[in-house]
Coordinates of C-alpha atoms and ligand atoms in Angstrom, one line a residue:
M160 CA 0.1 0.3 0.2
Y161 CA 1.4 3.1 -1.0
D162 CA 1.8 5.4 2.1
V163 CA 1.6 9.2 1.0
A164 CA 1.4 10.6 4.2
R165 CA 4.3 8.2 5.6
I166 CA 6.5 9.4 2.7
R167 CA 5.7 13.1 3.2
Q168 CA 7.1 12.8 6.8
D169 CA 10.3 12.5 5.3
F170 CA 10.8 15.5 3.6
P171 CA 11.3 18.0 6.0
I172 CA 10.5 20.9 3.7
L173 CA 6.9 19.5 3.2
S174 CA 5.9 20.5 6.6
Q175 CA 7.3 24.0 6.8
P176 CA 4.6 27.0 6.2
H177 CA 4.9 28.9 2.6
P178 CA 5.6 32.4 3.5
S179 CA 2.0 33.8 3.3
G180 CA 1.4 31.4 6.1
K181 CA -0.5 29.0 4.4
P182 CA 0.3 25.2 3.9
L183 CA 3.3 25.0 0.9
V184 CA 1.9 22.7 -2.3
F185 CA 4.7 22.3 -3.7
L186 CA 4.2 21.1 -7.7
D187 CA 7.5 22.2 -9.2
S188 CA 9.3 18.3 -8.8
A189 CA 9.9 18.6 -12.5
A190 CA 12.3 21.5 -12.1
S191 CA 14.0 20.1 -8.6
S192 CA 12.6 17.5 -6.6
Q193 CA 12.5 18.4 -2.2
K194 CA 14.8 16.0 -0.3
P195 CA 14.1 13.8 2.2
S196 CA 15.7 13.8 5.5
V197 CA 18.3 10.7 4.9
V198 CA 19.9 12.5 2.0
I199 CA 20.6 15.8 4.2
D200 CA 21.6 13.9 7.1
A201 CA 24.2 11.6 4.8
M202 CA 25.6 14.5 3.3
T203 CA 25.5 16.3 6.7
N204 CA 27.8 13.2 8.5
Y205 CA 29.9 13.4 5.4
Y206 CA 31.1 16.8 6.0
R207 CA 31.0 16.4 9.9
T208 CA 32.6 12.8 10.1
Q209 CA 34.2 12.0 6.9
H210 CA 35.6 14.6 4.9
A211 CA 38.7 14.7 2.8
N212 CA 39.6 14.7 -0.4
V213 CA 39.0 11.3 -2.4
H214 CA 41.7 9.1 -4.6
R215 CA 44.5 10.9 -3.2
G216 CA 45.3 10.7 0.2
I217 CA 47.0 7.2 2.0
Y218 CA 45.4 8.2 5.2
A219 CA 42.6 7.0 6.7
L220 CA 40.0 9.8 6.4
S221 CA 40.7 10.3 2.8
E222 CA 40.0 6.5 2.1
A223 CA 36.7 6.9 4.4
A224 CA 35.7 9.5 1.5
T225 CA 36.9 7.5 -1.4
H226 CA 35.0 4.2 0.1
A227 CA 31.9 6.6 0.6
Y228 CA 32.3 8.1 -3.2
E229 CA 33.0 5.2 -5.0
A230 CA 29.9 3.3 -3.2
A231 CA 27.5 5.9 -4.3
R232 CA 28.7 4.9 -8.0
D233 CA 27.7 1.6 -7.5
K234 CA 24.7 2.1 -6.2
V235 CA 23.8 4.1 -9.2
K236 CA 24.7 1.5 -11.3
S237 CA 22.5 -0.9 -10.0
F238 CA 19.7 1.7 -10.4
I239 CA 19.4 1.9 -13.6
N240 CA 21.2 -1.8 -14.0
A241 CA 24.7 -0.7 -16.2
E242 CA 26.9 -3.7 -16.9
Q243 CA 30.3 -2.3 -15.5
R244 CA 30.5 0.8 -12.8
E245 CA 33.2 2.3 -15.0
E246 CA 30.4 3.0 -17.5
I247 CA 29.3 5.6 -14.7
I248 CA 30.6 9.1 -15.1
F249 CA 30.0 11.8 -12.2
T250 CA 29.3 15.0 -13.8
S251 CA 27.7 18.1 -12.8
N252 CA 24.0 17.7 -14.1
T253 CA 22.1 16.5 -17.1
T254 CA 23.6 19.9 -19.3
G255 CA 27.0 18.3 -18.1
S256 CA 26.5 14.8 -19.2
I257 CA 25.1 15.9 -22.8
N258 CA 27.5 18.6 -23.2
L259 CA 30.0 16.2 -22.5
I260 CA 28.9 13.7 -25.2
V261 CA 28.4 16.5 -27.5
Q262 CA 32.7 17.7 -27.1
T263 CA 33.9 14.2 -27.1
W264 CA 31.9 12.0 -29.0
G265 CA 30.4 14.4 -31.3
R266 CA 33.6 16.5 -31.7
Q267 CA 35.3 13.0 -32.9
N268 CA 33.2 11.8 -34.7
L269 CA 30.6 14.2 -36.4
E270 CA 31.3 15.9 -39.6
N271 CA 29.9 18.4 -42.8
G272 CA 27.3 15.7 -44.0
N273 CA 26.0 14.0 -41.2
V274 CA 23.1 13.9 -39.2
V275 CA 22.3 14.3 -35.9
V276 CA 18.1 13.6 -34.9
L277 CA 16.1 15.5 -32.1
T278 CA 13.3 15.8 -31.5
A279 CA 10.7 19.1 -31.4
M280 CA 9.9 18.4 -27.4
E281 CA 13.7 18.6 -26.2
H282 CA 14.8 20.6 -23.4
H283 CA 16.9 23.1 -24.3
A284 CA 20.0 20.9 -22.9
N285 CA 19.6 18.5 -25.4
I286 CA 19.7 20.9 -28.6
V287 CA 22.0 23.8 -27.9
P288 CA 25.3 21.7 -27.7
W289 CA 24.3 20.3 -30.7
Q290 CA 23.5 23.2 -32.2
I291 CA 26.8 24.9 -31.0
L292 CA 29.2 21.8 -32.5
A293 CA 27.1 21.9 -35.6
A294 CA 28.0 25.4 -36.4
E295 CA 31.8 24.4 -36.3
K296 CA 31.5 21.1 -37.9
G297 CA 28.8 21.8 -40.2
F298 CA 26.7 18.7 -39.6
Q299 CA 23.0 18.9 -40.1
I300 CA 20.2 18.5 -37.1
K301 CA 17.1 17.2 -38.2
Y302 CA 14.0 17.2 -35.8
I303 CA 11.3 14.3 -34.9
P304 CA 8.1 16.4 -35.3
V305 CA 5.0 16.2 -32.2
T306 CA 1.8 15.2 -33.6
S307 CA -1.2 16.9 -32.2
D308 CA -1.9 14.3 -29.5
Y309 CA 1.7 15.2 -27.8
L310 CA 3.5 12.2 -29.2
L311 CA 6.7 11.9 -31.7
D312 CA 5.7 11.5 -35.1
L313 CA 7.5 8.1 -35.8
E314 CA 6.6 7.9 -39.4
V315 CA 8.6 10.9 -39.9
F316 CA 11.4 10.2 -38.1
E317 CA 11.6 6.6 -39.8
R318 CA 12.1 8.7 -43.5
I319 CA 14.7 10.8 -41.8
L320 CA 16.5 7.6 -41.2
S321 CA 16.2 6.3 -43.9
E322 CA 16.9 9.6 -46.0
G323 CA 20.7 8.7 -44.6
N324 CA 23.8 9.8 -43.0
V325 CA 22.6 9.8 -39.6
K326 CA 25.3 9.5 -37.1
A327 CA 23.4 10.0 -33.7
V328 CA 19.7 10.1 -32.1
S329 CA 19.2 11.8 -28.8
V330 CA 15.8 12.2 -27.4
G331 CA 14.5 13.1 -23.9
H332 CA 12.7 9.6 -22.7
V333 CA 10.2 11.7 -21.1
S334 CA 9.1 15.5 -21.7
N335 CA 9.7 18.0 -19.1
V336 CA 6.7 19.7 -20.8
L337 CA 4.1 17.2 -22.3
G338 CA 5.2 14.5 -19.8
T339 CA 5.1 12.1 -22.6
I340 CA 6.8 8.7 -22.0
N341 CA 8.8 8.6 -25.4
P342 CA 8.7 4.9 -26.7
V343 CA 12.7 5.2 -26.3
E344 CA 13.3 1.3 -26.9
H345 CA 11.6 1.7 -30.2
I346 CA 13.5 4.5 -31.1
I347 CA 17.0 3.0 -30.1
E348 CA 16.1 -0.2 -31.8
R349 CA 15.5 1.9 -35.0
A350 CA 18.9 3.9 -35.0
H351 CA 20.8 1.2 -34.3
A352 CA 19.3 -0.7 -37.1
F353 CA 20.7 2.5 -39.3
G354 CA 23.9 2.5 -37.8
A355 CA 23.4 5.6 -35.9
I356 CA 24.1 5.9 -32.1
A357 CA 21.2 6.2 -29.2
I358 CA 21.5 8.8 -26.7
V359 CA 18.8 9.2 -24.4
D360 CA 17.6 12.5 -22.2
G361 CA 16.9 10.4 -18.9
A362 CA 16.2 14.1 -16.9
Q363 CA 12.8 13.5 -16.1
S364 CA 12.3 9.8 -16.4
V365 CA 15.1 7.9 -14.2
P366 CA 13.5 10.0 -10.9
H367 CA 10.0 8.7 -12.2
L368 CA 10.3 5.3 -13.3
P369 CA 12.4 2.0 -13.5
V370 CA 15.2 2.6 -15.7
D371 CA 17.4 -0.4 -17.4
V372 CA 20.3 0.7 -19.4
Q373 CA 21.1 -2.7 -20.8
A374 CA 17.4 -3.7 -21.7
L375 CA 17.1 -0.4 -23.7
D376 CA 20.6 -0.8 -25.1
V377 CA 20.9 3.2 -25.0
D378 CA 24.5 4.0 -25.8
F379 CA 24.6 7.2 -23.7
Y380 CA 21.9 8.1 -20.7
A381 CA 21.8 11.2 -19.3
F382 CA 20.1 12.6 -15.8
S383 CA 20.6 14.8 -12.7
G384 CA 20.6 14.1 -9.1
H385 CA 18.6 16.8 -8.0
K386 CA 15.7 15.9 -9.8
M387 CA 15.5 12.5 -8.1
C388 CA 15.8 13.5 -4.3
G389 CA 19.4 14.2 -4.6
P390 CA 21.5 17.7 -4.1
T391 CA 21.8 19.7 -6.9
G392 CA 25.3 19.2 -8.7
I393 CA 25.5 15.9 -9.3
G394 CA 24.8 14.4 -12.5
I395 CA 25.2 11.3 -14.3
L396 CA 26.4 10.0 -17.9
Y397 CA 25.9 6.2 -18.6
G398 CA 27.8 5.6 -21.9
K399 CA 28.9 1.9 -22.9
R400 CA 32.4 1.2 -22.0
H401 CA 33.6 0.6 -25.7
L402 CA 32.5 4.2 -26.8
L403 CA 34.0 5.8 -23.5
E404 CA 37.1 4.1 -23.9
A405 CA 37.0 5.2 -27.7
M406 CA 36.3 9.0 -26.4
P407 CA 38.9 11.6 -25.7
P408 CA 39.0 13.3 -22.4
W409 CA 36.8 16.5 -22.3
Q410 CA 38.3 18.5 -19.6
G411 CA 41.8 18.0 -18.3
G412 CA 43.2 18.4 -15.0
G413 CA 43.9 16.6 -11.6
D414 CA 42.6 12.2 -11.3
M415 CA 41.5 12.4 -15.1
I416 CA 45.7 11.6 -16.2
A417 CA 47.7 8.0 -15.7
R418 CA 50.8 10.5 -16.6
V419 CA 52.1 13.7 -17.5
T420 CA 55.3 15.3 -19.0
L421 CA 56.3 18.1 -19.8
E422 CA 55.3 17.3 -23.4
G423 CA 52.0 16.1 -23.0
A424 CA 49.9 13.2 -21.0
T425 CA 48.2 9.9 -21.0
W426 CA 44.4 9.4 -19.4
N427 CA 43.2 7.5 -16.4
D428 CA 41.3 4.5 -16.5
L429 CA 37.4 4.9 -16.8
P430 CA 35.4 6.6 -15.4
Y431 CA 38.4 8.9 -13.8
K432 CA 39.3 10.0 -17.3
F433 CA 36.2 11.8 -17.5
E434 CA 36.3 13.4 -14.0
A435 CA 39.0 16.0 -14.0
G436 CA 39.2 17.6 -10.6
T437 CA 37.9 16.7 -6.8
P438 CA 34.2 15.7 -7.5
A439 CA 31.5 16.9 -5.8
I440 CA 31.7 14.1 -3.3
A441 CA 29.5 15.1 -0.4
E442 CA 26.8 15.2 -3.8
A443 CA 28.0 12.3 -4.8
I444 CA 27.4 10.5 -1.3
G445 CA 24.4 12.0 -1.3
L446 CA 22.8 10.7 -4.4
G447 CA 23.7 7.1 -3.6
A448 CA 21.5 8.1 -0.1
A449 CA 18.8 9.1 -2.6
V450 CA 18.8 5.9 -4.8
D451 CA 18.9 3.7 -1.6
Y452 CA 15.6 5.8 -0.4
L453 CA 14.0 5.6 -4.0
Q454 CA 14.9 1.9 -4.2
G455 CA 13.4 1.4 -0.8
I456 CA 10.2 3.1 -1.8
G457 CA 10.2 1.1 -5.2
M458 CA 10.1 2.9 -8.9
E459 CA 7.5 1.0 -10.0
A460 CA 4.9 2.1 -6.9
I461 CA 6.6 5.8 -7.5
H462 CA 5.1 5.7 -10.9
Q463 CA 2.0 4.4 -10.6
H464 CA 1.6 7.1 -7.9
E465 CA 2.3 9.6 -10.0
A466 CA 0.5 8.5 -13.1
E467 CA -2.7 8.4 -11.2
L468 CA -2.3 11.8 -9.8
G469 CA -1.5 13.2 -13.4
V470 CA -5.2 11.5 -14.6
Y471 CA -6.4 13.1 -11.7
A472 CA -5.1 16.4 -12.2
R473 CA -6.0 16.5 -15.8
E474 CA -9.4 15.5 -15.2
R475 CA -10.1 18.1 -12.6
L476 CA -8.2 20.9 -14.7
A477 CA -11.0 19.7 -17.4
E478 CA -13.5 21.2 -14.9
V479 CA -12.1 24.7 -15.3
E480 CA -13.6 26.9 -17.8
G481 CA -10.9 28.3 -20.2
V482 CA -8.3 25.8 -19.1
Q483 CA -6.0 24.2 -22.3
C484 CA -4.1 21.0 -21.1
Y485 CA -1.0 20.3 -23.4
N486 CA -0.2 16.4 -22.3
P487 CA -1.1 13.1 -24.0
A488 CA -3.3 10.3 -23.0
P489 CA -2.4 7.5 -20.9
P490 CA 0.0 5.5 -21.4
Y491 CA 2.2 8.1 -22.7
A492 CA 1.2 10.1 -19.3
S493 CA 3.3 10.7 -16.6
G494 CA 2.6 13.2 -13.3
V495 CA 2.8 16.8 -15.3
A496 CA 0.1 18.7 -16.1
T497 CA 1.1 21.6 -18.2
F498 CA -1.7 24.4 -19.0
T499 CA -2.9 28.0 -19.9
L500 CA -5.9 29.7 -18.6
E501 CA -7.3 31.6 -21.1
G502 CA -7.0 35.5 -20.4
V503 CA -4.5 35.0 -17.7
H504 CA -0.4 35.3 -18.6
P505 CA 0.8 32.2 -17.1
H506 CA 3.3 34.0 -14.8
D507 CA 0.1 35.8 -13.5
L508 CA -1.3 32.9 -12.8
A509 CA 1.9 31.3 -11.2
Q510 CA 2.1 34.4 -9.0
I511 CA -1.7 34.4 -7.7
L512 CA -1.3 30.6 -7.3
D513 CA 2.0 31.5 -5.1
Y514 CA 0.0 33.9 -3.0
E515 CA -1.9 30.7 -2.1
G516 CA 0.7 28.9 -1.3
V517 CA 0.7 26.7 -4.2
A518 CA 4.5 26.8 -6.5
V519 CA 4.1 25.6 -9.8
R520 CA 6.2 26.9 -12.7
A521 CA 5.6 29.4 -15.3
G522 CA 7.0 30.1 -18.9
H523 CA 8.6 28.1 -21.6
H524 CA 10.5 25.9 -19.1
C525 CA 13.5 25.8 -21.0
A526 CA 11.6 24.3 -24.6
M527 CA 11.1 27.3 -26.4
P528 CA 10.9 25.5 -30.0
L529 CA 8.2 23.3 -28.4
H530 CA 6.3 26.1 -27.3
R531 CA 6.7 28.5 -30.2
E532 CA 6.6 25.9 -33.1
V533 CA 4.7 23.0 -31.9
L534 CA 2.2 24.5 -29.3
C535 CA 2.1 28.0 -31.1
I536 CA 1.9 29.7 -27.5
H537 CA 4.7 31.4 -25.4
A538 CA 4.1 30.2 -22.1
S539 CA 2.3 27.3 -20.0
V540 CA 1.9 26.9 -16.4
R541 CA 3.0 23.4 -15.2
A542 CA 1.9 21.4 -12.2
S543 CA 4.7 18.7 -11.7
F544 CA 4.3 15.8 -9.2
Y545 CA 6.3 13.2 -7.3
L546 CA 6.2 10.5 -5.0
Y547 CA 5.4 12.9 -2.1
S548 CA 2.3 14.3 -3.9
T549 CA -1.2 14.0 -3.1
R550 CA -4.7 14.6 -4.5
E551 CA -5.6 16.9 -1.9
E552 CA -2.8 19.6 -3.1
V553 CA -4.3 19.0 -6.8
D554 CA -7.3 19.7 -5.2
T555 CA -5.9 23.1 -3.9
L556 CA -4.6 24.0 -7.1
I557 CA -7.9 23.3 -9.1
A558 CA -9.4 25.9 -6.0
C559 CA -6.8 28.6 -6.8
L560 CA -7.4 28.5 -10.3
Q561 CA -11.3 28.9 -10.3
V562 CA -10.4 31.8 -7.8
A563 CA -7.8 33.3 -10.4
R564 CA -10.5 33.0 -13.3
Q565 CA -13.5 34.9 -11.3
R566 CA -10.8 37.5 -10.7
F567 CA -9.6 37.5 -14.3
L568 CA -13.1 37.6 -15.8
Ligands
LIG235 N1 16.5 17.3 -19.7 C1 15.4 17.6 -19.5 C2 14.1 17.0 -20.1 C3 14.8 18.7 -18.5 O1 14.0 18.5 -17.8 C4 16.1 19.1 -17.9 C5 15.9 20.2 -16.8 C6 17.5 19.1 -18.1 C7 17.7 18.1 -19.2 C8 18.5 20.0 -17.6 O2 18.7 19.0 -16.4 P1 19.5 19.9 -15.7 O3 20.0 19.2 -14.2 O4 20.9 20.0 -16.1 O5 19.9 21.3 -15.6 N2 14.3 20.3 -16.9 C9 14.0 21.6 -15.9 C10 12.7 22.1 -15.8 O6 11.5 21.5 -16.6 N3 12.1 22.9 -15.4 O7 13.6 23.3 -14.9 C11 14.4 22.5 -15.0

């Protein structure tokens, strides 16, 4: 039995009142999730009792820090079912992970005449790094369009593949705006059939559903710690070992080298080749605690809870006159409800909701092409749910929307 009241007790911030004096209704977990005490405590405990730099000291404290840091890598490895711990690279966030792929694999493998396939529903983190390199290298970017029911147009994808020269396909597993769960298994299989590698932006999937990188047969998979109950400042890049081995390093410095002379350097083994400098040690340990916490509850149960809330929220939103939702139907829907209210600018709406203690995100959610070119709007309001979100919070959102509508009529 999923006990949301019990889960909420694990998150200290959720029992803290909003500055308005009203209870906090936090509906912006897609931007960043709240943190359970076990994560906060793991990081505090590290700083209080274990802190030293990793991979350097011959002394006990540094060895303890190294052990805790590397244990976090093992936890992440099992969480996404990677085959080897060397395939888990700690980065700063999803953005850092994708930039790493683009600047190493991309720089090494892409040239004029090649094609990289993205989708029109991508977050800027999976568009802009490719555009920067494309401007330099001259390869082409093609986009899988979004259908009127907020899904990817797979027929056009197939056409793009058959036009040839596709070297990489990079897609979001779950859209941060639409909440669409994309058929990444199929997309990866088709990319491979045409000799392209497949990259998945998992920023909105790993926190919310079970992910198995081996079952997906994905080449690279990127995600962030802060959206999955972990701290900010830590992200993950999973990559198949043979691809990571063949890639040059991105940033140079300490830890990523085997040997340095005044003439040049050789590289450390995986995963350290891609982890230059002192890493985010406390953050990795916090992420490890977050993985334990999520596993304790169960990713399937979390997904189920959020999907049900998503259905309930969209049903209730349909009761509000003038609301338009931008989300697909189940089974492609997740715990996200994105909408506009006729006659009220999304930013004004978010402000009014905030007076009532309801935190939602308004704007283009770092998906400007999706808003402007697909949805044909400048901005939307997004309520995003997580393991601690409740039906009562959805009811509060709806009640506040009804009040806002009256005020603007
Ligand atoms: N990809 C997707 C699908 C995302 O949703 C985000 C962040 C990112 C990449 C970038 O993650 P970062 O941790 O590197 O910043 N999405 C959001 C959002 O929807 N609202 O704020 C951040």
